[in-house]
C-alpha positions as YAML, in Angstrom:
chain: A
units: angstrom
residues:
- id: 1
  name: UNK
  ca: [0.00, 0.00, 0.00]
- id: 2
  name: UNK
  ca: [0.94, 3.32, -0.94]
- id: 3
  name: UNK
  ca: [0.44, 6.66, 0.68]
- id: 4
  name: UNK
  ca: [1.14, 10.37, -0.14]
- id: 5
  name: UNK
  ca: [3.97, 11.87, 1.49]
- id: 6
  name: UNK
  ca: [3.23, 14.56, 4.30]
- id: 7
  name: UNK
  ca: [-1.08, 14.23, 3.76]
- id: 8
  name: UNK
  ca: [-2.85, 12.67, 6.76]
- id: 9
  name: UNK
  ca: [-1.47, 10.70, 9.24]
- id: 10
  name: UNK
  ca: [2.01, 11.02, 7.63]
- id: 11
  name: UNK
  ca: [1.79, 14.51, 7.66]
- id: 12
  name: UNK
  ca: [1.03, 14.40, 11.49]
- id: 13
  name: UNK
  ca: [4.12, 12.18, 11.89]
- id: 14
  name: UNK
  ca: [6.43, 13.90, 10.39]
- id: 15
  name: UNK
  ca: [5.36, 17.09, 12.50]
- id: 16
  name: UNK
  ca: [5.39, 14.84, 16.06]
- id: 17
  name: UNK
  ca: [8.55, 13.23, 15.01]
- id: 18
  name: UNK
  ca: [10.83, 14.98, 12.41]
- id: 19
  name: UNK
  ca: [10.22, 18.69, 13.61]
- id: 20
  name: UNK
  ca: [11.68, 17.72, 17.62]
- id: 21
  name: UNK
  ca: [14.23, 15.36, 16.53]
- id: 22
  name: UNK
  ca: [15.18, 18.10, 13.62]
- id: 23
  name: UNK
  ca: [15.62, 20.54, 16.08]
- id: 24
  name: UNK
  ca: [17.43, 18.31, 18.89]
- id: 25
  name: UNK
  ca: [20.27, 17.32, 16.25]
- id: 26
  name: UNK
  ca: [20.85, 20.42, 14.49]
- id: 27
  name: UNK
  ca: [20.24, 22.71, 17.14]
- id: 28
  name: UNK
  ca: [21.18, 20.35, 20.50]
- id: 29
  name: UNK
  ca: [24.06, 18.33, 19.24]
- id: 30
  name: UNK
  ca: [26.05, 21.83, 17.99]
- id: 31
  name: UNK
  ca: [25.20, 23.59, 21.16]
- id: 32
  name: UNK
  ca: [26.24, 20.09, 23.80]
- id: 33
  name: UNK
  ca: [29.96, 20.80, 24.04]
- id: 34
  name: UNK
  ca: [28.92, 24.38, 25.07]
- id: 35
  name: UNK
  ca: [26.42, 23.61, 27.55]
- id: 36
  name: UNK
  ca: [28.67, 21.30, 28.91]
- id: 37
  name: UNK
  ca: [31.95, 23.55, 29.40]
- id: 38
  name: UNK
  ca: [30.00, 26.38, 30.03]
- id: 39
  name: UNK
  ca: [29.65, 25.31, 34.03]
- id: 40
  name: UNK
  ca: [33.52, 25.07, 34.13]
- id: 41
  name: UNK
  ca: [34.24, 28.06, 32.60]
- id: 42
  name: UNK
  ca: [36.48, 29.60, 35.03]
- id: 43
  name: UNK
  ca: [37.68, 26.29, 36.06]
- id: 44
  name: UNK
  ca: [39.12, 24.58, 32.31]
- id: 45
  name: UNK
  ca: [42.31, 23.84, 33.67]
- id: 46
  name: UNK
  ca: [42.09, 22.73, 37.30]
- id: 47
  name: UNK
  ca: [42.96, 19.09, 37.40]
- id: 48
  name: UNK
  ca: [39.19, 17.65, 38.07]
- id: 49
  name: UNK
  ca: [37.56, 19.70, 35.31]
- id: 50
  name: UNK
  ca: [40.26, 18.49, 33.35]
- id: 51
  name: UNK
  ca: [39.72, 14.73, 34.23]
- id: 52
  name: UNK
  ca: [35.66, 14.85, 33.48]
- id: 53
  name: UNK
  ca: [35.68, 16.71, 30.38]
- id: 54
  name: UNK
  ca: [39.20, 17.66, 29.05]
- id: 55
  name: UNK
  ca: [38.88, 15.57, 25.84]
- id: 56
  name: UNK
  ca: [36.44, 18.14, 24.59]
- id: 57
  name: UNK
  ca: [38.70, 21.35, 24.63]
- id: 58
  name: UNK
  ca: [42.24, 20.37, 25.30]
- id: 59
  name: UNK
  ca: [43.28, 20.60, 21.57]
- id: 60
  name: UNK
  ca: [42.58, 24.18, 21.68]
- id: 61
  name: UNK
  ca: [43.42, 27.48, 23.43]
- id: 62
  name: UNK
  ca: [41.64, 27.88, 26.80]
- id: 63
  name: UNK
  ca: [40.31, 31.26, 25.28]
- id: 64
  name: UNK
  ca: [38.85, 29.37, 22.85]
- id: 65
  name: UNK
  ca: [37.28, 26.83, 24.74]
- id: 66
  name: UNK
  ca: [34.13, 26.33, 22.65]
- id: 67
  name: UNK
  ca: [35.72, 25.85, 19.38]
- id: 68
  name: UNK
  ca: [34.20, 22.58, 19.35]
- id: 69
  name: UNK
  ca: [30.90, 23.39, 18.65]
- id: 70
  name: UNK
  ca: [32.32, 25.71, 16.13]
- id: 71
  name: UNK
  ca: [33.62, 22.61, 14.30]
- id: 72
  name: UNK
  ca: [30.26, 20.99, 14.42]
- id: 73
  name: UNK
  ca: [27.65, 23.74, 13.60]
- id: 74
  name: UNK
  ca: [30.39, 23.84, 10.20]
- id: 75
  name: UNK
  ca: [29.66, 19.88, 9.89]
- id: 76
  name: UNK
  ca: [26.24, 21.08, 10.41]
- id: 77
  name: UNK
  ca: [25.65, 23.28, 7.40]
- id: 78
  name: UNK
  ca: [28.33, 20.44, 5.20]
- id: 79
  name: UNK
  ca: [25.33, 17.95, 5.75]
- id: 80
  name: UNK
  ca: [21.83, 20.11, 5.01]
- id: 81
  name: UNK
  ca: [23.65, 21.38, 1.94]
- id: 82
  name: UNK
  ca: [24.28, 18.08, 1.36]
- id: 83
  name: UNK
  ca: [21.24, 17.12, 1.62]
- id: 84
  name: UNK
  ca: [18.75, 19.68, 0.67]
- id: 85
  name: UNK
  ca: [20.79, 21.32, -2.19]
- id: 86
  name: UNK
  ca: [20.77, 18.26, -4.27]
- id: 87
  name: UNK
  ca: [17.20, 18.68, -4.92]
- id: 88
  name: UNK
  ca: [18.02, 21.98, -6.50]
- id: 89
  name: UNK
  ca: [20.97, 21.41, -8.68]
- id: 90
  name: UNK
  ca: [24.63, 19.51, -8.16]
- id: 91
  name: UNK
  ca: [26.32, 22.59, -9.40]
- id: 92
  name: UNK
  ca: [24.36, 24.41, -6.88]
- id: 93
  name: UNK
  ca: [25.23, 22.09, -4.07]
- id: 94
  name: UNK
  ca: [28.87, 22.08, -4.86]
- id: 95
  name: UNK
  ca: [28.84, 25.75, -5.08]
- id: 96
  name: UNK
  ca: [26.81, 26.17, -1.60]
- id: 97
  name: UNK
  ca: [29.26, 23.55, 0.39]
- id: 98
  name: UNK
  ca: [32.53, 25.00, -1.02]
- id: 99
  name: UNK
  ca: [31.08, 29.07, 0.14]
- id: 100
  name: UNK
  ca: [30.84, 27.02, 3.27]
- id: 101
  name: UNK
  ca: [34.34, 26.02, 3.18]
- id: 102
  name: UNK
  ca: [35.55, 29.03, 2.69]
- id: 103
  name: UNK
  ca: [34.13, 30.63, 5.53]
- id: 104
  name: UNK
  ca: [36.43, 27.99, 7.75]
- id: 105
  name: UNK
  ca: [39.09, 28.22, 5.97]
- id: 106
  name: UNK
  ca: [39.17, 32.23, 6.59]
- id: 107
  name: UNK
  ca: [38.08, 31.67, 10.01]
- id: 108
  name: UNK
  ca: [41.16, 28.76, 10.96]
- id: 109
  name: UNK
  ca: [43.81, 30.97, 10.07]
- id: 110
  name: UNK
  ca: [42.43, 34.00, 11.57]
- id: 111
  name: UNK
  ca: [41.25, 32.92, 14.88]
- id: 112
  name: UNK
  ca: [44.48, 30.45, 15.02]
- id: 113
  name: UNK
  ca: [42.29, 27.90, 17.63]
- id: 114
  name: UNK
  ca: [44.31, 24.96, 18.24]
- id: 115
  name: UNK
  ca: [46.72, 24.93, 21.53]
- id: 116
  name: UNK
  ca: [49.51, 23.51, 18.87]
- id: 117
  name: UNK
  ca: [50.96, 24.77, 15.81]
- id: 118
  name: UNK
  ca: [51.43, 21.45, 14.29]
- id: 119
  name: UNK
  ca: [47.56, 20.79, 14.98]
- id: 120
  name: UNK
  ca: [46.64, 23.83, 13.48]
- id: 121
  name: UNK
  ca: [48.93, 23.65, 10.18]
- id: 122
  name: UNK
  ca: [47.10, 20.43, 9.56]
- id: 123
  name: UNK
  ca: [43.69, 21.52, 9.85]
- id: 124
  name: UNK
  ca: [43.73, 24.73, 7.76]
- id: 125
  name: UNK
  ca: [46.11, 22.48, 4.96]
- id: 126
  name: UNK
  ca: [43.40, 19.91, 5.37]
- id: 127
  name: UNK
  ca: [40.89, 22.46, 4.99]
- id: 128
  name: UNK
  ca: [42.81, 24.01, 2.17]
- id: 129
  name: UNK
  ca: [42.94, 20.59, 0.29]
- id: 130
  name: UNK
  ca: [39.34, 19.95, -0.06]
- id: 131
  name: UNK
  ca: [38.54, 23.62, -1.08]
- id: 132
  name: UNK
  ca: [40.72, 22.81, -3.86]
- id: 133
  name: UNK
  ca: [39.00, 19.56, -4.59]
- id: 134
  name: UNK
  ca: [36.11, 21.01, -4.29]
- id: 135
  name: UNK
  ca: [36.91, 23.86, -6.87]
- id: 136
  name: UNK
  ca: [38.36, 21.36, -9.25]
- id: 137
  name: UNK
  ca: [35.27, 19.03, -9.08]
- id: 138
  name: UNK
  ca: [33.43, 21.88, -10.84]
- id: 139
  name: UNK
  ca: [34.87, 20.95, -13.86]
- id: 140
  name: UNK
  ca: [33.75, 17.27, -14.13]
- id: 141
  name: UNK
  ca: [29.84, 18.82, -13.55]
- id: 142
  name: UNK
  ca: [29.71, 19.11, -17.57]
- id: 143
  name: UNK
  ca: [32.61, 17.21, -19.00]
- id: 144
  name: UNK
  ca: [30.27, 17.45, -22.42]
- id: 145
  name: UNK
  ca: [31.74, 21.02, -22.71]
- id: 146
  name: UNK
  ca: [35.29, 20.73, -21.93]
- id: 147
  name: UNK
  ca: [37.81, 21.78, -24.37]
- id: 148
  name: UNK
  ca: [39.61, 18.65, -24.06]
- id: 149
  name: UNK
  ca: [39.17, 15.40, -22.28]
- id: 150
  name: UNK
  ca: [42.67, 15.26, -21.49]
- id: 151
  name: UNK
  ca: [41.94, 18.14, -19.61]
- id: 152
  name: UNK
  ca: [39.58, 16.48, -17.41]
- id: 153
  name: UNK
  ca: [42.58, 13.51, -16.77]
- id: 154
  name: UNK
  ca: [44.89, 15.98, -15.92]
- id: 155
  name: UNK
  ca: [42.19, 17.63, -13.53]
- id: 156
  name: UNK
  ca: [41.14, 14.35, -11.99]
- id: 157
  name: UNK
  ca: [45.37, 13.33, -11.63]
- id: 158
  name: UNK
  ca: [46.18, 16.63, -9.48]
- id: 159
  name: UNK
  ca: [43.86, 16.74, -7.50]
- id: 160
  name: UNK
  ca: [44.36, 12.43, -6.66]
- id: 161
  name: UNK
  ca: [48.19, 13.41, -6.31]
- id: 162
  name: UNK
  ca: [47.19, 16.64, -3.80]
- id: 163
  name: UNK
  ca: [44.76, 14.34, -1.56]
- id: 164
  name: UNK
  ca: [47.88, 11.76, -1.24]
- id: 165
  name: UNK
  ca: [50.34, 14.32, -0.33]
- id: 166
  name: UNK
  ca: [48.47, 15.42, 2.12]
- id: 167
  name: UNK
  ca: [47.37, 11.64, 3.67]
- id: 168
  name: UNK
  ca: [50.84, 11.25, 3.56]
- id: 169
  name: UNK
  ca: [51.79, 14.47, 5.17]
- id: 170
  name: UNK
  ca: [49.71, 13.69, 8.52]
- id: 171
  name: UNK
  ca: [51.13, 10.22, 8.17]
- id: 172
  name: UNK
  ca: [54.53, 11.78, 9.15]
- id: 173
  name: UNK
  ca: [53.28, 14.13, 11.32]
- id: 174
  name: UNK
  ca: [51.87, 11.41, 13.02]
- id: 175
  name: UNK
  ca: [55.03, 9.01, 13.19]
- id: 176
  name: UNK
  ca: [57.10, 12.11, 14.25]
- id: 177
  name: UNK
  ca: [54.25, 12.96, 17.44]
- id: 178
  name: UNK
  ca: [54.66, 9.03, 18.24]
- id: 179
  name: UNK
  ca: [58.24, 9.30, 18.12]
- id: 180
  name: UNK
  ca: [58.34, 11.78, 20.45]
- id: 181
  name: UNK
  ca: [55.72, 10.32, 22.86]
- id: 182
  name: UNK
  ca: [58.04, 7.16, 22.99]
- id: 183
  name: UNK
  ca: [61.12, 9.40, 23.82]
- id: 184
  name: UNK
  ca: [59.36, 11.24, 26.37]
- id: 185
  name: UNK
  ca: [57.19, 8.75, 28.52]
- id: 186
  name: UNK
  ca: [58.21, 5.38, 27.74]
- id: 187
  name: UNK
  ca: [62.63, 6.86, 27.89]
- id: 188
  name: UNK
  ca: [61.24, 7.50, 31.75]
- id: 189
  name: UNK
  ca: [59.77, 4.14, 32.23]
- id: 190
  name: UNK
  ca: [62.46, 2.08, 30.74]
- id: 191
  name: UNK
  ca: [64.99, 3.77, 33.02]
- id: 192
  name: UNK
  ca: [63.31, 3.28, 35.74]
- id: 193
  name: UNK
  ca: [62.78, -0.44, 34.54]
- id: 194
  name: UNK
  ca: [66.75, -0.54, 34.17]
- id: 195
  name: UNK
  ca: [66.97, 0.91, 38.15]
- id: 196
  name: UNK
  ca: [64.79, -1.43, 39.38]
- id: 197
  name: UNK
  ca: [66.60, -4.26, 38.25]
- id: 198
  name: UNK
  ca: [69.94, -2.82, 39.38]
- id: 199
  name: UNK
  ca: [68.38, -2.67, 42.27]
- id: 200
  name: UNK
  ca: [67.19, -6.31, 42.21]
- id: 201
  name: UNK
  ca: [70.66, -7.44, 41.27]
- id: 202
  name: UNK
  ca: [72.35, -5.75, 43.89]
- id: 203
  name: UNK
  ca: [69.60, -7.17, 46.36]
- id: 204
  name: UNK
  ca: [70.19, -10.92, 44.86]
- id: 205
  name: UNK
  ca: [74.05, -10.94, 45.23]
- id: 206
  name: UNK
  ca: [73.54, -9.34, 48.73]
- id: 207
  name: UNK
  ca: [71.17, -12.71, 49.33]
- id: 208
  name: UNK
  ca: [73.18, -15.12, 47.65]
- id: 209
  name: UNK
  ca: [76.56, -14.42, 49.47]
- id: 210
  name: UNK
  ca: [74.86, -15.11, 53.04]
- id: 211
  name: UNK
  ca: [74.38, -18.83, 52.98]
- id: 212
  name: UNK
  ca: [78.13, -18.95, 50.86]
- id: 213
  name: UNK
  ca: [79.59, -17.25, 54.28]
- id: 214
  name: UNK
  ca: [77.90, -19.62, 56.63]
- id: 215
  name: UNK
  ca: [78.42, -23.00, 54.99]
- id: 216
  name: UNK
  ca: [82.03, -22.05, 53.97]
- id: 217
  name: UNK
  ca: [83.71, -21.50, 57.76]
- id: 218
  name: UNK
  ca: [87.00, -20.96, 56.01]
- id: 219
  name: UNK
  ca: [87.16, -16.96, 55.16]
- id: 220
  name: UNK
  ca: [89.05, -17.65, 51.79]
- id: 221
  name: UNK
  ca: [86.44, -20.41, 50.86]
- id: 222
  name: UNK
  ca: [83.57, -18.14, 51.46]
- id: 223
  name: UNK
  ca: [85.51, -15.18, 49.40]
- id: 224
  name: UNK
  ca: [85.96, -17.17, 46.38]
- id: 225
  name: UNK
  ca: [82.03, -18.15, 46.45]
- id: 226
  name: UNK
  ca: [81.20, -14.54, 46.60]
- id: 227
  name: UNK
  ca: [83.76, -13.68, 43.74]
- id: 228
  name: UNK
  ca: [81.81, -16.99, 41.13]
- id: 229
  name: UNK
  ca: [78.68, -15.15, 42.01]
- id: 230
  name: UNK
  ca: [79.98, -11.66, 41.00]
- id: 231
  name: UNK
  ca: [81.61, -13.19, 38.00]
- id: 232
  name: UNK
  ca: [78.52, -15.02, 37.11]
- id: 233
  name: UNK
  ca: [76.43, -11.83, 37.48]
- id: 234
  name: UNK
  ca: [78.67, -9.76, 35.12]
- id: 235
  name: UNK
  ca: [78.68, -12.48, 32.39]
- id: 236
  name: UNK
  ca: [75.23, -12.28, 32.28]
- id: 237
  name: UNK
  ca: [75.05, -8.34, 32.34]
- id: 238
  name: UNK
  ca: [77.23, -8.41, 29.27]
- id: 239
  name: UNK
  ca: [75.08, -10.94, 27.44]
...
């Protein structure tokens, strides 16, 4: 059975159903990380704050605390011109989303939000990268009119070689962060690893040269156990 859309009982539905939950995810979901740091706002960076609900703003400034919901009311608009300008026209839709991209990618590098440089060099050349693929998918909208179909290859090639340098870009970003999270966390629990064991060591030979001094009465006896058990402890340091 079919029915009209949005005429009776559909109609009805829609308004009881679509209209709230319309309103909750485009309006409530943007506005959350807000209403949630908005409590804390004088307190961001004591330690508790920071334990409950750091994830959601330590990437950025404290002065820019909110940015989050910055980042999804842009999302926001990405996905109803999505959406709703496809009914219109795809040239229109493009057009809309990359106006929308534009108004981030003036507002990253002016505002500067992120609490690290690296961070923030990565979003606006991220930014910057679909812009431009953006901008060059306009020309594959009517590839009936092109001058030249190579044209279109040699579109379709740079921008496929720009989205790989830039995958490839955060890929080395991201070894070089790791790199330096090894060297600075797990350099401090490896040498303490290494001082424990000293420690351990030192505390075995102390315990293994007791019973060598009792069951040995004769004082040389008892020194050349002690000196197999050093000797035996530095061959297996150098191994």
């Amino acid at each position: 059975m079919s029915k009209p859309c949005f005429t009776s009982w559909h109609l009805r539905l829609s308004l009881a159903l679509g209209v709230p939950l319309l309103v909750l995810i485009c309006v409530g979901v943007p506005l959350l990380p807000y209403m949630l740091l908005r409590p804390y706002k004088t307190q961001l960076q004591t330690p508790p704050v920071k334990i409950r609900v750091g994830f959601i703003y330590r990437s950025y400034r404290p002065e820019f605390w909110y940015w989050d919901s910055v980042v999804l009311v842009q999302t926001l608009a990405l996905a109803t011109a999505q959406v709703f300008a496809t009914a219109l026209n795809t040239y229109f839709q493009l057009t809309v989303m990359l106006m929308i991209l534009m108004v981030g990618g003036v507002a990253l590098p002016h505002f500067q939000p992120f609490e690290s440089s690296q961070s923030q060099r990565v979003q606006v050349l991220g930014l910057s990268t679909v812009m431009a693929t953006a901008t060059g998918s306009l020309y594959f909208l009517d590839s009936g009119k092109v001058a030249s179909h190579a044209g279109l290859n040699a579109v379709g090639v740079l921008l496929l070689l720009l989205n790989v340098a830039y995958l490839l870009l955060v890929a080395l970003l991201l070894a070089v962060a790791a790199k330096e999270f090894v060297k600075a966390h797990l350099g401090k629990r490896c040498s303490k690893l290494i001082i424990t064991a000293d420690n351990v060591q030192h505390a075995m030979r102390a315990w293994l040269s007791k019973p060598f001094g009792r069951c040995y009465p004769n004082r040389e006896l008892a020194l050349a156990a002690q000196n197999s058990v050093d000797a035996a402890f530095a061959d297996e340091a150098q191994l």
